[in-house]
Amino acid sequence: MNMEYSGRDTERTSQLPATVDAVVIGAGFSGLYMLHRLVSLGLKVQGFEAGSGVGGTWFWNRYPGARCDVESLEYSYSFSPELEQEWRWSKRYSEQTEILSYINHVADRYDLRPLIRFDTRIVSQVYDETRQMWDLVTAQGQSIAARFCIMATGNLSTPRVPDFAGIELFEGKWYHSALWPAEGVDFSDQRVALIGTGATGVQMTPKIAQQAKHLTVFQRTANFSVPARNAVLDDEADRTHKASYPARRQQAARTSFGISGVPAPTRSALDLSPDERARSYEAIWAQGGSVYFLSTFTDLLTSKAANDTAVEFVNRKIRSIVRDPKTADLLSPLDHPIGTKRLCVDTEYYETFNRGNVSLVDVRAAPIEEITATGIRTADAHYEVDAIAFATGFDAMTGALREIDIRGKGGLTLAEKWVHGPTTYLGLMVAGFPNLFVVTGPGSPSVKGNMVHSIEQHVDWIAGCIAHLRSNHVAAIQPQAAAERDWVAHVNEVADGTLYPLADSWYSGSNIPGKPRVFMPYVGGIAAYSAICRDVVASGYRGFALVGDTSAL
Ligand code: NA7
């Protein structure tokens, strides 16, 4: 496994300031914008990042085919009109390398790099109730104290490293999608196994197939995927979009997914005749994109009968693309409504199974039993391979937070508090953990929309809150237990009004053995959620306790 550390020992061990106003953990989209906002407020800040560079998700996930499923002109910061205008995306959906270049550009443009200690993990974070300060310790054993801690640790940053029996015996090389070597992997002339068919496996499959001698995809659960219709972003499209950027960003904020230009659905899928419905789906299929597809009708995520029409359409498409009927059947999902697991967005995923050098193995019927020196043994066969690519996902949404020993009031650890599943108020803060903010935490829309939009909304809220505390000399803020309880109930109630709970997925933690099964994102939509956050502030931070006078400290 390649951890791609640059080994900047001096930097890693040079003295940290003893105390800062705020620590920001993580230097992806959230951490960078948070640092920028806090510096603008005049705070003394220190950033920490486990990787050797900025980028978060886009730093680590360098696997072939990696790109975002939200169009680049939308999946980008809106806080600076100059930045919006000057950056030129090359494609409708740009590749990971380009997204990473953009994030690096932002880090340099706003001079954020000097604020960050790279190659440095925070391992412990303890709240001192007397000083009303957080004491943090790095993996190198260095300490720093801060009044505010902002967890910009990401929703998909703890890879689910495979624990297959025998993996240590494998004589070839193996890779996890989220720990991919920076220099890339050359699969030419190799027999490659790919395990996992979520969004990552779906992106990787066509790319590896183009290079490898043979690709065997090991599928446990078939996933739905719709075409991306990725294309070069021409000058005219770029100009038109940028000319209307302010209006587009405002429009995005009024939608459920935080993306502009997606027509709001007006009709139920069940209001149309089968022919009319098929024409609507065909038009959206031709246009491409998952949010577009799920916005075809008003009720695809709330009515099983409506959803069934979309399932039937996509499964028919799969059968029309994939020539071998048995493979087409295997690729057709049967176990969950479409959109209740991440709806994948692909470039020639299904078409790839028509290639002579690609085969699909059903590991639901015959599970993987072990990795051997030369390949993979399932319950009914042994597959000889030279390399294995694991696209087995993440301990999502809570994994990165649980990896740190976070101790709040009374010494309670976050892991103990969340033993039955994460509880937060607004996905922003946790009762008993004063001045600890989470960017896009469980209980916020986070992954159920345009992440960059959600990140900016959270960072702006947190920056506004910290400014409020400082100007009013308040030492600490934390949610009231009742507000947290009510919010968790609301998050569940909203999810229960949808089809989401019908799927086993990382949204509910069911991909990790032993993880409590709780639906984690807030699916009430970004517009509704942001209005609640604004209202909480307007009503004097309703549901929060603001305590202590900093002028007395
Ligand atoms: P996902 O969506 O969690 O997918 C992981 C895949 O790995 C999924 O197909 C799993 O099958 C499969 N998997 C996991 N463990 C095994 C074992 N033991 N045997 C066979 N197959 C296994 O992760 P991704 O990285 O694709 O995507 C995560 C998000 O990143 C994505 O939704 C986007 O938001 C970006 P299962 O479904 O559990 O049967």
Coordinates of C-alpha atoms and ligand atoms in Angstrom, one line a residue:
M1 CA 0.0 0.0 0.0
N2 CA 1.4 3.4 -1.0
M3 CA 0.9 6.1 1.6
E4 CA 2.8 8.7 -0.5
Y5 CA 4.3 10.7 2.3
S6 CA 7.0 13.2 1.3
G7 CA 9.0 12.7 4.5
R8 CA 9.4 16.3 5.4
D9 CA 10.9 15.4 8.7
T10 CA 12.0 18.9 9.7
E11 CA 8.6 20.4 9.0
R12 CA 6.9 17.6 10.8
T13 CA 8.9 18.0 14.0
S14 CA 9.5 21.8 14.1
Q15 CA 7.9 23.5 17.0
L16 CA 4.1 24.1 16.9
P17 CA 2.7 27.2 18.6
A18 CA 1.6 26.3 22.1
T19 CA -1.8 27.9 21.7
V20 CA -3.9 29.1 18.8
D21 CA -7.5 30.3 18.5
A22 CA -8.5 27.5 16.2
V23 CA -7.2 24.2 14.9
V24 CA -8.6 22.9 11.5
I25 CA -8.1 19.2 10.9
G26 CA -8.0 18.3 7.2
A27 CA -6.9 20.2 4.2
G28 CA -9.4 19.3 1.6
F29 CA -12.2 21.5 0.2
S30 CA -13.5 22.1 3.8
G31 CA -10.3 22.6 5.6
L32 CA -8.9 25.1 3.1
Y33 CA -12.0 27.3 3.0
M34 CA -12.3 27.1 6.8
L35 CA -8.7 28.3 7.2
H36 CA -9.3 31.1 4.8
R37 CA -12.5 32.3 6.6
L38 CA -10.8 32.1 10.1
V39 CA -7.8 34.0 8.9
S40 CA -10.0 36.6 7.4
L41 CA -11.7 37.0 10.9
G42 CA -8.3 37.6 12.4
L43 CA -7.9 34.3 14.3
K44 CA -4.6 32.6 14.9
V45 CA -5.1 29.2 13.3
Q46 CA -3.2 26.0 12.7
G47 CA -4.2 23.4 10.1
F48 CA -3.2 19.7 10.2
E49 CA -3.3 17.3 7.3
A50 CA -2.3 13.6 7.3
G51 CA -1.3 13.7 3.7
S52 CA 1.7 15.4 2.2
G53 CA -0.4 17.8 0.2
V54 CA -3.8 19.6 0.1
G55 CA -6.8 18.0 -1.5
G56 CA -8.4 15.5 0.9
T57 CA -10.4 13.0 -1.0
W58 CA -8.9 14.3 -4.3
F59 CA -5.3 13.8 -2.9
W60 CA -5.9 10.2 -1.9
N61 CA -8.3 8.8 -4.6
R62 CA -6.0 8.7 -7.6
Y63 CA -7.3 5.5 -9.1
P64 CA -7.9 5.3 -12.8
G65 CA -11.2 7.0 -13.9
A66 CA -11.6 9.0 -10.6
R67 CA -13.8 12.0 -11.1
C68 CA -16.7 13.7 -9.3
D69 CA -20.3 12.9 -10.2
V70 CA -21.2 16.6 -10.0
E71 CA -20.3 18.8 -12.9
S72 CA -17.1 20.8 -12.3
L73 CA -18.6 24.2 -12.8
E74 CA -20.9 23.4 -9.9
Y75 CA -18.4 21.3 -7.9
S76 CA -16.2 24.3 -7.2
Y77 CA -16.0 27.2 -4.7
S78 CA -18.4 30.1 -5.0
F79 CA -16.9 32.3 -2.3
S80 CA -14.7 34.3 -4.7
P81 CA -16.1 35.7 -8.0
E82 CA -12.5 36.2 -9.2
L83 CA -11.7 32.5 -8.5
E84 CA -14.9 31.4 -10.3
Q85 CA -14.0 33.4 -13.4
E86 CA -10.3 32.6 -13.6
W87 CA -10.4 28.8 -13.3
R88 CA -11.0 27.0 -16.6
W89 CA -12.3 23.5 -16.3
S90 CA -11.5 21.3 -19.3
K91 CA -14.5 18.9 -19.1
R92 CA -18.1 18.7 -18.0
Y93 CA -16.9 16.3 -15.3
S94 CA -13.1 16.9 -14.8
E95 CA -10.7 14.2 -13.7
Q96 CA -9.2 13.9 -10.3
T97 CA -5.9 15.3 -11.5
E98 CA -7.6 18.5 -12.5
I99 CA -9.7 18.8 -9.4
L100 CA -6.5 18.4 -7.4
S101 CA -4.8 21.1 -9.4
Y102 CA -7.7 23.4 -8.7
I103 CA -7.5 22.8 -5.0
N104 CA -3.7 23.4 -5.1
H105 CA -4.4 26.6 -7.0
V106 CA -6.8 27.7 -4.3
A107 CA -4.2 26.9 -1.5
D108 CA -1.6 29.1 -3.3
R109 CA -4.0 31.9 -4.3
Y110 CA -5.1 32.4 -0.7
D111 CA -1.7 31.6 0.8
L112 CA -3.1 28.8 2.9
R113 CA -0.2 26.3 2.7
P114 CA 2.0 27.9 5.4
L115 CA -0.9 27.5 7.8
I116 CA -0.9 23.7 7.5
R117 CA 1.3 21.1 9.1
F118 CA 1.4 18.3 6.5
D119 CA 2.2 14.6 7.1
T120 CA 0.7 15.0 10.5
R121 CA -2.3 13.2 12.1
I122 CA -4.0 14.4 15.2
V123 CA -4.4 11.3 17.4
S124 CA -5.9 12.8 20.5
Q125 CA -8.1 15.8 21.3
V126 CA -9.1 16.4 25.0
Y127 CA -11.4 19.1 26.3
D128 CA -10.2 20.9 29.4
E129 CA -13.3 22.2 31.2
T130 CA -11.4 24.5 33.4
R131 CA -9.6 26.4 30.7
Q132 CA -12.4 25.7 28.2
M133 CA -9.7 24.7 25.7
W134 CA -9.0 21.7 23.6
D135 CA -5.6 20.0 24.0
L136 CA -4.5 18.2 20.9
V137 CA -1.6 15.8 20.3
T138 CA -0.1 14.8 16.9
A139 CA 1.1 11.3 16.0
Q140 CA 4.6 12.7 16.4
G141 CA 3.8 13.5 20.0
Q142 CA 3.6 17.3 19.6
S143 CA 1.0 19.3 21.5
I144 CA -1.1 22.3 20.8
A145 CA -4.1 24.0 22.5
A146 CA -7.0 25.7 20.9
R147 CA -10.3 27.2 21.9
F148 CA -12.0 26.0 18.7
C149 CA -11.5 22.7 16.8
I150 CA -12.9 22.3 13.4
M151 CA -13.1 18.8 12.0
A152 CA -12.7 19.1 8.3
T153 CA -11.9 15.4 8.1
G154 CA -14.2 14.4 5.3
N155 CA -17.0 11.9 4.8
L156 CA -15.1 9.4 2.7
S157 CA -11.6 9.5 4.1
T158 CA -11.2 6.2 6.1
P159 CA -10.7 3.5 3.5
R160 CA -12.2 0.1 4.2
V161 CA -9.0 -1.8 3.9
P162 CA -9.7 -5.3 2.9
D163 CA -9.4 -8.0 5.5
F164 CA -9.6 -11.0 3.3
A165 CA -8.0 -14.1 4.7
G166 CA -4.6 -14.8 3.0
I167 CA -4.0 -11.4 1.7
E168 CA -0.5 -11.4 3.1
L169 CA 0.3 -14.5 1.0
F170 CA -0.5 -12.8 -2.3
E171 CA 2.6 -12.6 -4.5
G172 CA 1.3 -10.0 -6.9
K173 CA 0.5 -6.3 -6.0
W174 CA -2.7 -5.1 -4.5
Y175 CA -4.1 -1.6 -4.2
H176 CA -7.0 0.2 -2.5
S177 CA -8.7 2.8 -4.6
A178 CA -8.3 5.5 -1.9
L179 CA -4.6 4.8 -1.3
W180 CA -3.6 4.6 -4.9
P181 CA 0.0 5.2 -5.7
A182 CA 0.6 8.8 -6.9
E183 CA 2.8 7.5 -9.8
G184 CA -0.1 5.4 -11.1
V185 CA -0.2 1.7 -11.8
D186 CA 0.6 0.1 -15.2
F187 CA -1.6 -3.0 -15.6
S188 CA -0.4 -3.7 -19.2
D189 CA -0.2 -7.5 -19.8
Q190 CA -1.5 -8.2 -16.3
R191 CA -4.5 -10.3 -15.2
V192 CA -6.3 -7.9 -12.8
A193 CA -9.0 -8.6 -10.3
L194 CA -11.3 -5.7 -9.3
I195 CA -13.3 -6.2 -6.1
G196 CA -16.2 -3.9 -5.6
T197 CA -18.8 -2.4 -7.9
G198 CA -19.8 0.9 -6.1
A199 CA -19.1 4.3 -7.7
T200 CA -15.4 3.6 -7.6
G201 CA -15.5 0.2 -9.2
V202 CA -17.8 1.5 -11.9
Q203 CA -15.3 4.3 -12.7
M204 CA -12.3 2.0 -12.6
T205 CA -13.7 -0.9 -14.7
P206 CA -13.6 0.7 -18.2
K207 CA -10.1 2.2 -17.5
I208 CA -8.5 -1.0 -16.3
A209 CA -10.1 -3.0 -19.0
Q210 CA -8.5 -0.8 -21.6
Q211 CA -5.1 -1.6 -20.2
A212 CA -5.1 -5.0 -18.7
K213 CA -4.6 -8.3 -20.4
H214 CA -7.7 -9.5 -18.6
L215 CA -10.0 -7.9 -16.0
T216 CA -12.2 -10.0 -13.7
V217 CA -14.7 -7.9 -11.8
F218 CA -15.9 -9.5 -8.6
Q219 CA -19.4 -8.2 -7.9
R220 CA -21.3 -8.9 -4.7
T221 CA -24.1 -6.4 -5.3
A222 CA -25.1 -4.9 -8.6
N223 CA -25.4 -1.1 -8.6
F224 CA -27.4 1.2 -10.9
S225 CA -25.4 3.5 -13.1
V226 CA -26.4 6.2 -15.6
P227 CA -24.2 7.6 -18.3
A228 CA -22.2 10.7 -17.5
R229 CA -22.0 11.9 -21.1
N230 CA -18.8 13.6 -20.2
A231 CA -17.5 16.0 -22.8
V232 CA -15.0 18.7 -23.4
L233 CA -16.3 22.0 -21.9
D234 CA -16.1 24.3 -24.9
D235 CA -15.5 28.1 -24.7
E236 CA -19.1 28.9 -25.3
A237 CA -20.5 26.7 -22.5
D238 CA -17.8 28.0 -20.2
R239 CA -18.6 31.7 -21.0
T240 CA -22.3 31.2 -20.7
H241 CA -22.1 29.5 -17.3
K242 CA -19.6 32.0 -15.9
A243 CA -21.7 35.0 -17.1
S244 CA -24.6 33.8 -15.0
Y245 CA -22.5 32.4 -12.0
P246 CA -24.1 34.6 -9.3
A247 CA -27.6 33.8 -10.3
R248 CA -26.7 30.1 -10.7
R249 CA -25.2 29.9 -7.3
Q250 CA -28.3 31.4 -5.8
Q251 CA -30.5 29.0 -7.7
A252 CA -28.4 26.1 -6.5
A253 CA -29.0 27.2 -2.9
R254 CA -32.7 26.9 -3.5
T255 CA -32.5 23.3 -4.6
S256 CA -32.4 20.0 -2.8
F257 CA -29.0 18.9 -4.2
G258 CA -27.2 22.3 -4.3
I259 CA -26.8 22.2 -8.1
S260 CA -28.1 24.8 -10.5
G261 CA -29.6 24.1 -14.0
V262 CA -31.4 20.9 -13.1
P263 CA -35.0 21.4 -14.0
A264 CA -37.2 20.9 -10.9
P265 CA -39.5 17.9 -11.5
T266 CA -43.2 18.8 -11.6
R267 CA -44.9 15.4 -12.2
S268 CA -45.2 12.0 -10.6
A269 CA -43.8 9.2 -12.6
L270 CA -47.2 7.6 -12.2
D271 CA -49.1 10.4 -13.8
L272 CA -47.8 9.5 -17.3
S273 CA -48.6 6.7 -19.7
P274 CA -45.8 4.1 -20.1
D275 CA -44.9 5.6 -23.5
E276 CA -44.7 9.2 -22.1
R277 CA -42.7 8.0 -19.1
A278 CA -40.2 6.1 -21.3
R279 CA -39.7 9.3 -23.5
S280 CA -38.9 11.3 -20.4
Y281 CA -36.4 8.7 -19.1
E282 CA -34.8 8.4 -22.6
A283 CA -34.3 12.2 -22.8
I284 CA -32.6 12.2 -19.4
W285 CA -30.5 9.1 -20.2
A286 CA -29.3 10.9 -23.4
Q287 CA -28.4 14.0 -21.3
G288 CA -26.6 12.0 -18.6
G289 CA -25.9 12.7 -14.9
S290 CA -27.4 11.2 -11.7
V291 CA -29.0 14.3 -10.3
Y292 CA -30.7 14.9 -13.6
F293 CA -31.9 11.3 -13.7
L294 CA -33.3 11.4 -10.1
S295 CA -35.0 14.7 -10.9
T296 CA -37.0 13.2 -13.8
F297 CA -40.1 12.9 -11.6
T298 CA -41.1 14.3 -8.2
D299 CA -41.5 10.9 -6.4
L300 CA -38.6 8.7 -7.5
L301 CA -37.2 8.7 -4.0
T302 CA -40.4 8.6 -2.1
S303 CA -42.7 6.2 -3.9
K304 CA -41.8 2.6 -4.5
A305 CA -44.2 2.3 -7.4
A306 CA -42.7 5.4 -9.1
N307 CA -39.2 4.2 -8.4
D308 CA -40.0 0.8 -9.9
T309 CA -40.6 2.5 -13.3
A310 CA -37.1 3.9 -13.2
V311 CA -35.6 0.5 -12.1
E312 CA -37.4 -1.2 -15.0
F313 CA -36.1 1.5 -17.5
V314 CA -32.4 1.2 -16.4
N315 CA -32.5 -2.6 -16.2
R316 CA -33.9 -2.6 -19.8
K317 CA -31.1 -0.3 -20.8
I318 CA -28.5 -2.7 -19.3
R319 CA -30.0 -5.6 -21.3
S320 CA -29.9 -3.5 -24.5
I321 CA -26.2 -2.7 -23.9
V322 CA -24.7 -5.9 -22.5
R323 CA -24.7 -8.6 -25.2
D324 CA -24.4 -11.7 -22.9
P325 CA -27.8 -12.2 -21.3
K326 CA -26.4 -13.9 -18.2
T327 CA -23.9 -11.0 -17.6
A328 CA -26.7 -8.5 -18.2
D329 CA -28.9 -10.2 -15.6
L330 CA -26.1 -10.2 -13.1
L331 CA -25.5 -6.5 -13.7
S332 CA -29.2 -5.6 -13.2
P333 CA -29.8 -4.6 -9.6
L334 CA -32.8 -6.2 -7.9
D335 CA -32.3 -5.6 -4.2
H336 CA -32.7 -1.8 -3.8
P337 CA -34.7 1.1 -5.3
I338 CA -32.7 3.2 -7.7
G339 CA -31.0 6.2 -6.0
T340 CA -31.2 4.8 -2.5
K341 CA -27.6 3.8 -2.8
R342 CA -25.3 6.2 -4.6
L343 CA -26.5 6.3 -8.2
C344 CA -23.3 5.8 -10.1
V345 CA -22.3 7.9 -13.1
D346 CA -20.2 6.1 -15.7
T347 CA -18.4 6.3 -19.0
E348 CA -19.0 3.0 -20.8
Y349 CA -19.4 0.8 -17.7
Y350 CA -21.9 -1.6 -19.1
E351 CA -20.3 -1.5 -22.6
T352 CA -17.1 -2.7 -21.0
F353 CA -18.6 -6.1 -20.3
N354 CA -18.9 -6.7 -24.0
R355 CA -15.1 -6.7 -24.3
G356 CA -13.4 -10.1 -24.8
N357 CA -10.9 -9.4 -22.0
V358 CA -13.5 -8.7 -19.2
S359 CA -15.5 -11.1 -17.1
L360 CA -17.9 -10.7 -14.3
V361 CA -17.9 -13.0 -11.3
D362 CA -20.9 -13.2 -8.9
V363 CA -19.5 -13.3 -5.4
R364 CA -22.9 -13.1 -3.9
A365 CA -23.6 -16.7 -5.2
A366 CA -20.1 -17.9 -4.4
P367 CA -18.4 -15.5 -1.9
I368 CA -14.7 -14.8 -1.8
E369 CA -13.1 -17.2 0.7
E370 CA -9.5 -16.3 0.5
I371 CA -6.7 -14.6 -1.3
T372 CA -4.0 -17.1 -2.3
A373 CA -0.4 -16.6 -3.5
T374 CA -1.6 -16.5 -7.1
G375 CA -5.1 -15.2 -7.0
I376 CA -8.6 -15.3 -5.5
R377 CA -10.5 -18.3 -4.3
T378 CA -14.3 -18.1 -4.2
A379 CA -16.6 -20.8 -2.9
D380 CA -16.6 -22.5 -6.3
A381 CA -13.4 -21.5 -8.3
H382 CA -9.9 -20.1 -8.1
Y383 CA -9.0 -17.1 -10.3
E384 CA -5.4 -16.6 -11.1
V385 CA -4.4 -12.9 -11.2
D386 CA -1.3 -10.8 -11.1
A387 CA -2.8 -7.7 -9.4
I388 CA -5.9 -6.9 -7.3
A389 CA -7.6 -3.5 -7.1
F390 CA -9.9 -3.1 -4.1
A391 CA -12.8 -0.7 -4.6
T392 CA -14.3 -1.8 -1.3
G393 CA -15.3 1.6 0.0
F394 CA -15.0 3.5 3.2
D395 CA -15.9 3.7 6.9
A396 CA -18.0 6.6 5.8
M397 CA -19.1 9.8 7.6
T398 CA -17.9 8.8 11.1
G399 CA -14.7 6.8 10.4
A400 CA -12.3 9.7 10.4
L401 CA -13.8 11.2 13.6
R402 CA -13.7 7.8 15.4
E403 CA -10.1 7.3 14.5
I404 CA -9.1 10.2 16.8
D405 CA -9.4 9.9 20.6
I406 CA -11.8 12.8 21.1
R407 CA -12.8 13.3 24.7
G408 CA -15.3 15.9 25.6
K409 CA -16.8 17.0 28.9
G410 CA -16.4 14.5 31.8
G411 CA -13.9 12.6 29.7
L412 CA -16.6 11.0 27.5
T413 CA -15.2 9.9 24.2
L414 CA -16.9 10.6 21.0
A415 CA -16.7 6.8 20.2
E416 CA -18.6 6.1 23.4
K417 CA -21.1 8.8 22.8
W418 CA -21.7 7.4 19.3
V419 CA -21.7 3.7 20.2
H420 CA -25.3 3.4 18.9
G421 CA -24.8 5.7 16.0
P422 CA -23.8 9.3 15.5
T423 CA -25.9 12.0 17.2
T424 CA -25.4 15.7 16.4
Y425 CA -27.3 18.9 16.3
L426 CA -27.6 20.0 12.7
G427 CA -24.7 17.8 11.8
L428 CA -22.5 20.7 13.0
M429 CA -21.9 20.0 16.7
V430 CA -22.2 17.3 19.4
A431 CA -23.6 17.8 22.9
G432 CA -20.9 17.5 25.5
F433 CA -18.2 18.5 23.0
P434 CA -18.0 22.3 23.3
N435 CA -16.4 24.4 20.5
L436 CA -15.9 21.2 18.4
F437 CA -17.4 21.8 15.0
V438 CA -17.8 19.2 12.2
V439 CA -17.9 20.3 8.6
T440 CA -20.7 18.3 6.8
G441 CA -21.1 15.9 9.7
P442 CA -23.6 13.1 10.1
G443 CA -27.1 14.7 10.4
S444 CA -26.3 17.3 7.7
P445 CA -27.1 17.0 3.9
S446 CA -23.3 16.4 3.2
V447 CA -23.0 13.6 0.8
K448 CA -26.6 14.0 -0.4
G449 CA -25.8 16.8 -2.7
N450 CA -23.1 19.0 -4.1
M451 CA -20.4 18.6 -1.4
V452 CA -18.7 21.9 -2.2
H453 CA -21.9 23.8 -1.8
S454 CA -22.6 22.0 1.6
I455 CA -19.0 22.6 2.7
E456 CA -19.3 26.4 2.0
Q457 CA -22.6 26.6 3.8
H458 CA -21.2 24.8 6.9
V459 CA -17.9 26.8 6.9
D460 CA -19.8 30.1 6.6
W461 CA -22.1 29.0 9.5
I462 CA -19.1 28.0 11.7
A463 CA -17.2 31.2 10.9
G464 CA -20.3 33.3 11.6
C465 CA -20.7 31.4 14.9
I466 CA -17.1 31.9 16.0
A467 CA -17.3 35.6 15.1
H468 CA -20.5 35.9 17.2
L469 CA -18.9 34.2 20.2
R470 CA -15.8 36.3 20.0
S471 CA -17.6 39.6 19.6
N472 CA -19.8 38.7 22.6
H473 CA -16.9 37.3 24.6
V474 CA -18.5 33.9 24.9
A475 CA -16.1 31.1 25.8
A476 CA -17.9 28.1 24.5
I477 CA -20.9 26.9 22.6
Q478 CA -22.4 23.4 22.5
P479 CA -25.8 21.9 21.6
Q480 CA -28.4 21.4 24.3
A481 CA -29.1 17.7 24.7
A482 CA -32.8 18.1 23.9
A483 CA -32.0 20.0 20.7
E484 CA -29.6 17.2 19.6
R485 CA -32.2 14.6 20.4
D486 CA -34.9 16.4 18.5
W487 CA -32.6 16.9 15.5
V488 CA -31.7 13.2 15.4
A489 CA -35.4 12.3 15.5
H490 CA -36.1 14.8 12.7
V491 CA -33.2 13.4 10.5
N492 CA -34.7 9.9 11.0
E493 CA -38.3 11.0 10.4
V494 CA -37.3 12.7 7.1
A495 CA -35.3 9.6 6.0
D496 CA -38.3 7.3 6.9
G497 CA -40.5 9.4 4.6
T498 CA -38.2 8.3 1.7
L499 CA -37.1 5.0 0.2
Y500 CA -33.5 5.5 1.4
P501 CA -33.8 3.1 4.4
L502 CA -34.7 0.3 2.0
A503 CA -31.0 0.0 0.9
D504 CA -28.0 -1.4 2.6
S505 CA -25.3 1.2 2.0
W506 CA -22.5 3.3 3.5
Y507 CA -25.2 6.0 4.1
S508 CA -26.4 3.8 6.9
G509 CA -23.1 2.2 7.9
S510 CA -24.3 -1.2 6.9
N511 CA -21.1 -1.7 4.7
I512 CA -19.0 -2.0 7.9
P513 CA -19.5 -5.1 10.0
G514 CA -20.5 -4.2 13.5
K515 CA -21.1 -0.5 12.7
P516 CA -24.5 0.7 14.1
R517 CA -27.1 0.9 11.4
V518 CA -28.3 4.5 11.4
F519 CA -29.2 6.5 8.3
M520 CA -26.6 9.3 8.6
P521 CA -27.2 12.1 6.1
Y522 CA -30.1 14.6 6.3
V523 CA -32.2 14.1 3.2
G524 CA -34.6 17.0 3.7
G525 CA -32.7 18.8 1.0
I526 CA -30.0 21.5 1.0
A527 CA -32.4 24.4 0.7
A528 CA -34.6 23.4 3.6
Y529 CA -31.6 22.5 5.7
S530 CA -29.8 25.9 5.1
A531 CA -33.1 27.7 6.0
I532 CA -33.1 25.8 9.4
C533 CA -29.5 26.8 10.0
R534 CA -30.2 30.4 9.3
D535 CA -33.3 30.4 11.5
V536 CA -31.3 28.9 14.4
V537 CA -28.9 31.8 14.2
A538 CA -31.6 34.4 13.7
S539 CA -33.3 33.1 16.9
G540 CA -30.1 33.6 18.9
Y541 CA -28.6 30.2 18.4
R542 CA -31.7 28.3 19.3
G543 CA -30.9 24.9 20.8
F544 CA -27.3 25.8 21.7
A545 CA -25.9 26.7 25.1
L546 CA -23.5 29.6 25.1
V547 CA -21.4 29.6 28.2
G548 CA -18.5 31.4 29.9
D549 CA -17.1 34.8 29.6
T550 CA -13.8 35.0 27.8
S551 CA -13.0 38.4 29.4
A552 CA -12.9 36.5 32.8
L553 CA -10.4 33.9 31.5
Ligands
NA7_1 P1 -19.0 1.6 -1.9 O1 -20.0 2.3 -2.6 O2 -19.1 1.4 -0.5 O3 -18.7 0.2 -2.7 C1 -17.9 -0.8 -2.2 C2 -18.0 -2.0 -3.0 O4 -17.2 -3.0 -2.5 C3 -19.4 -2.6 -3.1 O5 -19.7 -3.0 -4.3 C4 -19.3 -3.7 -2.1 O6 -20.3 -4.7 -2.2 C5 -17.9 -4.2 -2.4 N1 -17.4 -5.0 -1.3 C6 -17.0 -4.6 -0.1 N2 -16.6 -5.7 0.6 C7 -16.7 -6.8 -0.2 C8 -16.4 -8.1 0.0 N3 -15.9 -8.6 1.1 N4 -16.6 -9.0 -1.1 C9 -17.0 -8.5 -2.3 N5 -17.4 -7.2 -2.5 C10 -17.2 -6.3 -1.4 O7 -17.6 2.4 -2.1 P2 -17.0 3.2 -3.4 O8 -15.6 3.5 -3.1 O9 -17.4 2.6 -4.6 O10 -17.9 4.5 -3.3 C11 -18.0 5.3 -2.1 C12 -18.5 6.7 -2.5 O11 -17.4 7.5 -3.0 C13 -19.5 6.8 -3.6 O12 -20.7 6.4 -3.2 C14 -19.3 8.2 -4.1 O13 -20.1 9.0 -3.2 C15 -17.9 8.5 -3.9 P3 -21.7 -4.6 -1.4 O14 -22.5 -3.5 -2.0 O15 -21.3 -4.3 0.0 O16 -22.3 -6.0 -1.5

